[in-house]
Coordinates of C-alpha atoms in Angstrom, one line a residue:
Chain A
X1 CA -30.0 22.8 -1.8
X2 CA -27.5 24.5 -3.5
X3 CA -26.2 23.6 -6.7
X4 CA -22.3 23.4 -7.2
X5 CA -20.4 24.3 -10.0
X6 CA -18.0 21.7 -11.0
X7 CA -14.8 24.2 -11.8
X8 CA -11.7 23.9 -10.0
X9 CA -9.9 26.1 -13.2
X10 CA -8.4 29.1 -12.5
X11 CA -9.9 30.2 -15.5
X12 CA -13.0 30.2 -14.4
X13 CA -12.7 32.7 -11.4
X14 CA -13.1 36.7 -12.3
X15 CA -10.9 38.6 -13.9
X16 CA -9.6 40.5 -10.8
X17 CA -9.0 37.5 -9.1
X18 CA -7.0 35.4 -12.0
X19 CA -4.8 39.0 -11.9
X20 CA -4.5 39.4 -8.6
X21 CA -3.1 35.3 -8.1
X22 CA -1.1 35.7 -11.0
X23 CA 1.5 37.8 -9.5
X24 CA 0.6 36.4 -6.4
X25 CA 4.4 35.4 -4.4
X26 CA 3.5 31.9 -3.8
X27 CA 5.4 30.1 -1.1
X28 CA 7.1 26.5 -2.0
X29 CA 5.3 24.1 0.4
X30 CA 7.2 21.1 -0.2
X31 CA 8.4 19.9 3.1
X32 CA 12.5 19.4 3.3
X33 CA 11.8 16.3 4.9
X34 CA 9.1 14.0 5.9
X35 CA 8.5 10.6 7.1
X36 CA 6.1 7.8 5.8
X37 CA 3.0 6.8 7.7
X38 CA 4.3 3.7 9.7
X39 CA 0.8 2.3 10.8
X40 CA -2.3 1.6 9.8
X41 CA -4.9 4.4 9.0
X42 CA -7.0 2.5 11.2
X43 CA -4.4 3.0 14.3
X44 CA -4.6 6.6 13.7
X45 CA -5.1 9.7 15.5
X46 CA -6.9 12.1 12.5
X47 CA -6.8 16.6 13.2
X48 CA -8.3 18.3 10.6
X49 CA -7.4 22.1 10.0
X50 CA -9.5 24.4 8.3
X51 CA -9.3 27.8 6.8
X52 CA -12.7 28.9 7.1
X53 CA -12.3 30.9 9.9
X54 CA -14.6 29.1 12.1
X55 CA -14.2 30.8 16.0
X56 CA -16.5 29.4 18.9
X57 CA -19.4 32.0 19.2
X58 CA -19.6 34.1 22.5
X59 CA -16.2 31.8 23.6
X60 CA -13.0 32.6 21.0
X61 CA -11.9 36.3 19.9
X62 CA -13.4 36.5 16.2
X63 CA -10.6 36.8 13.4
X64 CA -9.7 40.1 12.3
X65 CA -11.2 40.9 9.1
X66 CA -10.3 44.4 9.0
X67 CA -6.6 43.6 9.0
X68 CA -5.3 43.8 5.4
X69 CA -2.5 41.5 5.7
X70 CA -4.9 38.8 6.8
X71 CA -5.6 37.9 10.5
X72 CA -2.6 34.9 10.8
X73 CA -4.2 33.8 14.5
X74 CA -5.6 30.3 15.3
X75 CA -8.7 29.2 17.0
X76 CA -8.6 25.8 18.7
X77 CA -12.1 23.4 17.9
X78 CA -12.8 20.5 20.2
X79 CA -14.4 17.6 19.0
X80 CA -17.4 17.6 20.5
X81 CA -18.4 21.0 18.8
X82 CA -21.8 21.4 18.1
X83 CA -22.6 23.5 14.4
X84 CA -24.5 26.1 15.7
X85 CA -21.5 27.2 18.3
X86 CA -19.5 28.1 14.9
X87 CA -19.5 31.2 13.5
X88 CA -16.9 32.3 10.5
X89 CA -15.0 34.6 10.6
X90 CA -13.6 34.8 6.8
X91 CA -12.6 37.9 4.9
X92 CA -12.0 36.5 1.4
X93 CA -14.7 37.6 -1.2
X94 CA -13.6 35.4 -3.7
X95 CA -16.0 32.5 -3.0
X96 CA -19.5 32.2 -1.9
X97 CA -19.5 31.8 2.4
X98 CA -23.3 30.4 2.3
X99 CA -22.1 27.3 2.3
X100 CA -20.1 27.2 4.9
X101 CA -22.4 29.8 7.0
X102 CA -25.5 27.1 6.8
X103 CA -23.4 23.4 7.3
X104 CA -20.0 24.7 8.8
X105 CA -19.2 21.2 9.2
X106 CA -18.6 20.6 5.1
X107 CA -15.3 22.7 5.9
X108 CA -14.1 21.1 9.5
X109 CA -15.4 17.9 9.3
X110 CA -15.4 16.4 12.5
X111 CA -18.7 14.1 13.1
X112 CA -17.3 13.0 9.7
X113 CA -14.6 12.0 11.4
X114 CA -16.2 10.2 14.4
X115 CA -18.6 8.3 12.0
X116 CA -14.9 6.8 10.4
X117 CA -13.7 6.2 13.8
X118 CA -17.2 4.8 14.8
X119 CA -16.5 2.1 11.7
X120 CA -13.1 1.7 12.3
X121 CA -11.3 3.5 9.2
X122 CA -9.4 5.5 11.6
X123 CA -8.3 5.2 15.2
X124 CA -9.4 7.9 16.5
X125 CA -10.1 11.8 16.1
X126 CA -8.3 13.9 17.8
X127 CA -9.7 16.0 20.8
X128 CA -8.5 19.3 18.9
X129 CA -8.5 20.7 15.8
X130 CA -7.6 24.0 13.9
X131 CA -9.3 26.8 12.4
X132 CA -7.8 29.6 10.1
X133 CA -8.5 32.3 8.6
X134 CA -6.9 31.4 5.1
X135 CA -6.8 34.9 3.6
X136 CA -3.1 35.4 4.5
X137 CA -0.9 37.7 2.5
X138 CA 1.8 38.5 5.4
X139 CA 2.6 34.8 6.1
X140 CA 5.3 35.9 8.3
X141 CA 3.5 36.0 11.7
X142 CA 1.7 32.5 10.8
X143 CA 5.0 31.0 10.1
X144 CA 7.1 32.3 13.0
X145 CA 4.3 32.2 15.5
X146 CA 1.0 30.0 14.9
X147 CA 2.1 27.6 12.9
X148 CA 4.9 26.3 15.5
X149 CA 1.9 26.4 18.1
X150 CA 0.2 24.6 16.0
X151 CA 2.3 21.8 15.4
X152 CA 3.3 22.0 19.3
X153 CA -0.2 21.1 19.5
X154 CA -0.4 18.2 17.4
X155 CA 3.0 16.8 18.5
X156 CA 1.2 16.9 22.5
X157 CA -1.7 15.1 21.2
X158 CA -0.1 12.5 19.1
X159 CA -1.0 13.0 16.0
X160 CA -0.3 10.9 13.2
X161 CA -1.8 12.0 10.1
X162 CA -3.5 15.8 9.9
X163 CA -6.3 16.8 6.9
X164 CA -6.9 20.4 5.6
X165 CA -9.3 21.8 4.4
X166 CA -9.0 24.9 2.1
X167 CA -12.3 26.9 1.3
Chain B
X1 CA -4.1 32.2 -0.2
X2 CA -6.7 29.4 1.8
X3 CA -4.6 27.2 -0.3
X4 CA -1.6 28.4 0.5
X5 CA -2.1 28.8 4.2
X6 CA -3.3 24.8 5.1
X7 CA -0.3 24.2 2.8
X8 CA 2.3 25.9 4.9
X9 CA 0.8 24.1 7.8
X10 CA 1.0 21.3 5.9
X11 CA 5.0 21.9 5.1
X12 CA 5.5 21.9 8.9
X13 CA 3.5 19.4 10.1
X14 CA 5.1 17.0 7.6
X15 CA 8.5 18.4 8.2
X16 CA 7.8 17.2 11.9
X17 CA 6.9 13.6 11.0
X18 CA 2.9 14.1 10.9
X19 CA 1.6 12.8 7.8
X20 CA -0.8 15.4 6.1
X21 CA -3.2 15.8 2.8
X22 CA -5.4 18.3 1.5
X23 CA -8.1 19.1 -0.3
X24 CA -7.3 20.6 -3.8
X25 CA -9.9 23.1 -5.0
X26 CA -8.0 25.1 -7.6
X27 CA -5.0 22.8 -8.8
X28 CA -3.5 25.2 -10.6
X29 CA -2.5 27.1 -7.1
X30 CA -2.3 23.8 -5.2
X31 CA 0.6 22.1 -7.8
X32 CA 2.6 25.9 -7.5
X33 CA 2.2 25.2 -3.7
X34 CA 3.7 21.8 -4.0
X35 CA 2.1 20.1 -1.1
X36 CA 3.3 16.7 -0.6
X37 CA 0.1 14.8 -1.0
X38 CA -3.6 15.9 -2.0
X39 CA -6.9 15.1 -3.3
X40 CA -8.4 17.3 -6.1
X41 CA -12.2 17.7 -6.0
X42 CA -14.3 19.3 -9.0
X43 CA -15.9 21.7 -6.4
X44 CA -16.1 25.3 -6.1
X45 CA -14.7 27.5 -3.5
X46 CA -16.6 27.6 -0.5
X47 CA -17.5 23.8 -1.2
X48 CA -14.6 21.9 -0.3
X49 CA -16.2 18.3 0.2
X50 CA -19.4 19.3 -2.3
X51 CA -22.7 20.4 -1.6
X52 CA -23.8 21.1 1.9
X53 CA -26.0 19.1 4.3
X54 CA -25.1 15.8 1.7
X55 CA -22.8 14.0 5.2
X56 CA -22.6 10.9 3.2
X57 CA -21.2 12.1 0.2
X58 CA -18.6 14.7 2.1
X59 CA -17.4 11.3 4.2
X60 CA -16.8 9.7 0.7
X61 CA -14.5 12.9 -0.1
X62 CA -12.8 12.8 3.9
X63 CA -12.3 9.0 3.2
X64 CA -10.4 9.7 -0.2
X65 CA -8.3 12.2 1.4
X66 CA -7.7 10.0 4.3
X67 CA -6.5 7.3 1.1
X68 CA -4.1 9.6 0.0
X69 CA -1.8 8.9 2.8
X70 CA -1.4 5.2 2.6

């Protein structure tokens, strides 16, 4: 097992990373408009979208990792994924990737998911969900073109409430 | 920029009436972001719900996220 830090401080990463995010041109996020959840979590249909750059192995295109700007292309991931068809795909060295590499599922949860659903704390989990390859600098291209897929995508399926999952 | 990529995903999705949260690793990037909902955890990067193989304790951490909706 490994054993986990417990940092989430900036100050705590190296040096070249703290300079590097400090004049990093971070985007505002906040949405211009949104709406409440108007049902029950338990009447819910649940996506999760992950940035571990998860691609299906021998099936999906792996991410580019060679591309400075940051590969800003999306891999769908069905439901009924089994761990050992997921294989990342993430350039970032700032963070350890054994983690993810040995239990890919503690950054796209799914069967967490289903065990929710199988209890009845949500309604259900969606058929597809999204993997990213977070390392973006260029977030052009993910903005004009993957992330309106993306939500063209949740919109078909009928999604109510979407979870991500940063690594 | 993990961060900030679920969080412009995030900024859409909500923007088209889907209700989102996220999982908050570094909160010092995650409150510049300025996501409309998330759930900080005392993890690492790499370790978003905790420490690997542990299924119980990362449904714990889904659940919470999942409480930060409603």
């Amino acid at each position: 097992m490994i054993k986990i830090n417990k940092s989430k401080k900036i100050s705590h990463l190296s040096f070249k990373i703290k300079k590097f995010l400090q004049f990093y041109p971070w985007k505002d996020c906040a949405p211009n408009q949104f709406k409440s959840l108007d049902k029950k979590i338990s009447d819910c249909n649940v996506a999760i979208v992950s940035s571990a750059g998860f691609v299906i192995k021998n099936k999906q295109k792996p991410f580019d990792v060679n591309d400075k700007f940051g590969d800003s292309s999306y891999r769908v991931i069905p439901s009924n994924i089994n761990s050992n068809e997921l294989e990342e795909y993430q350039k970032s060295n700032s963070f350890d990737h054994s983690g993810i590499k040995s239990d890919p599922f503690s950054a796209l949860p799914v069967p967490h998911l289903v065990d929710l659903y199988n209890e009845g704390f949500i309604g259900s989990v969606n058929p597809r969900h999204i993997s990213l390859m977070g390392a973006n600098i260029n977030t052009s291209k993910l903005i004009k073109k993957s992330i309106p897929d993306i939500v063209q995508i949740f919109k078909e399926d009928k999604v109510d409430i979407v979870l991500f999952i940063p690594v | 920029m993990c961060h900030q990529t679920v969080s412009l995903v995030q900024k859409f999705c909500e923007e088209n009436y889907i209700a989102c949260s996220m999982i908050s690793i570094i909160d010092e990037i995650t409150i510049k972001l300025n996501p409309k909902r998330f759930l900080s955890v005392p993890y690492s990067l790499g370790f978003p719900l905790g420490e690997i193989n542990q299924f119980e304790n990362q449904k714990k951490i889904v659940k919470q996220l999942l409480k930060t909706i409603q």
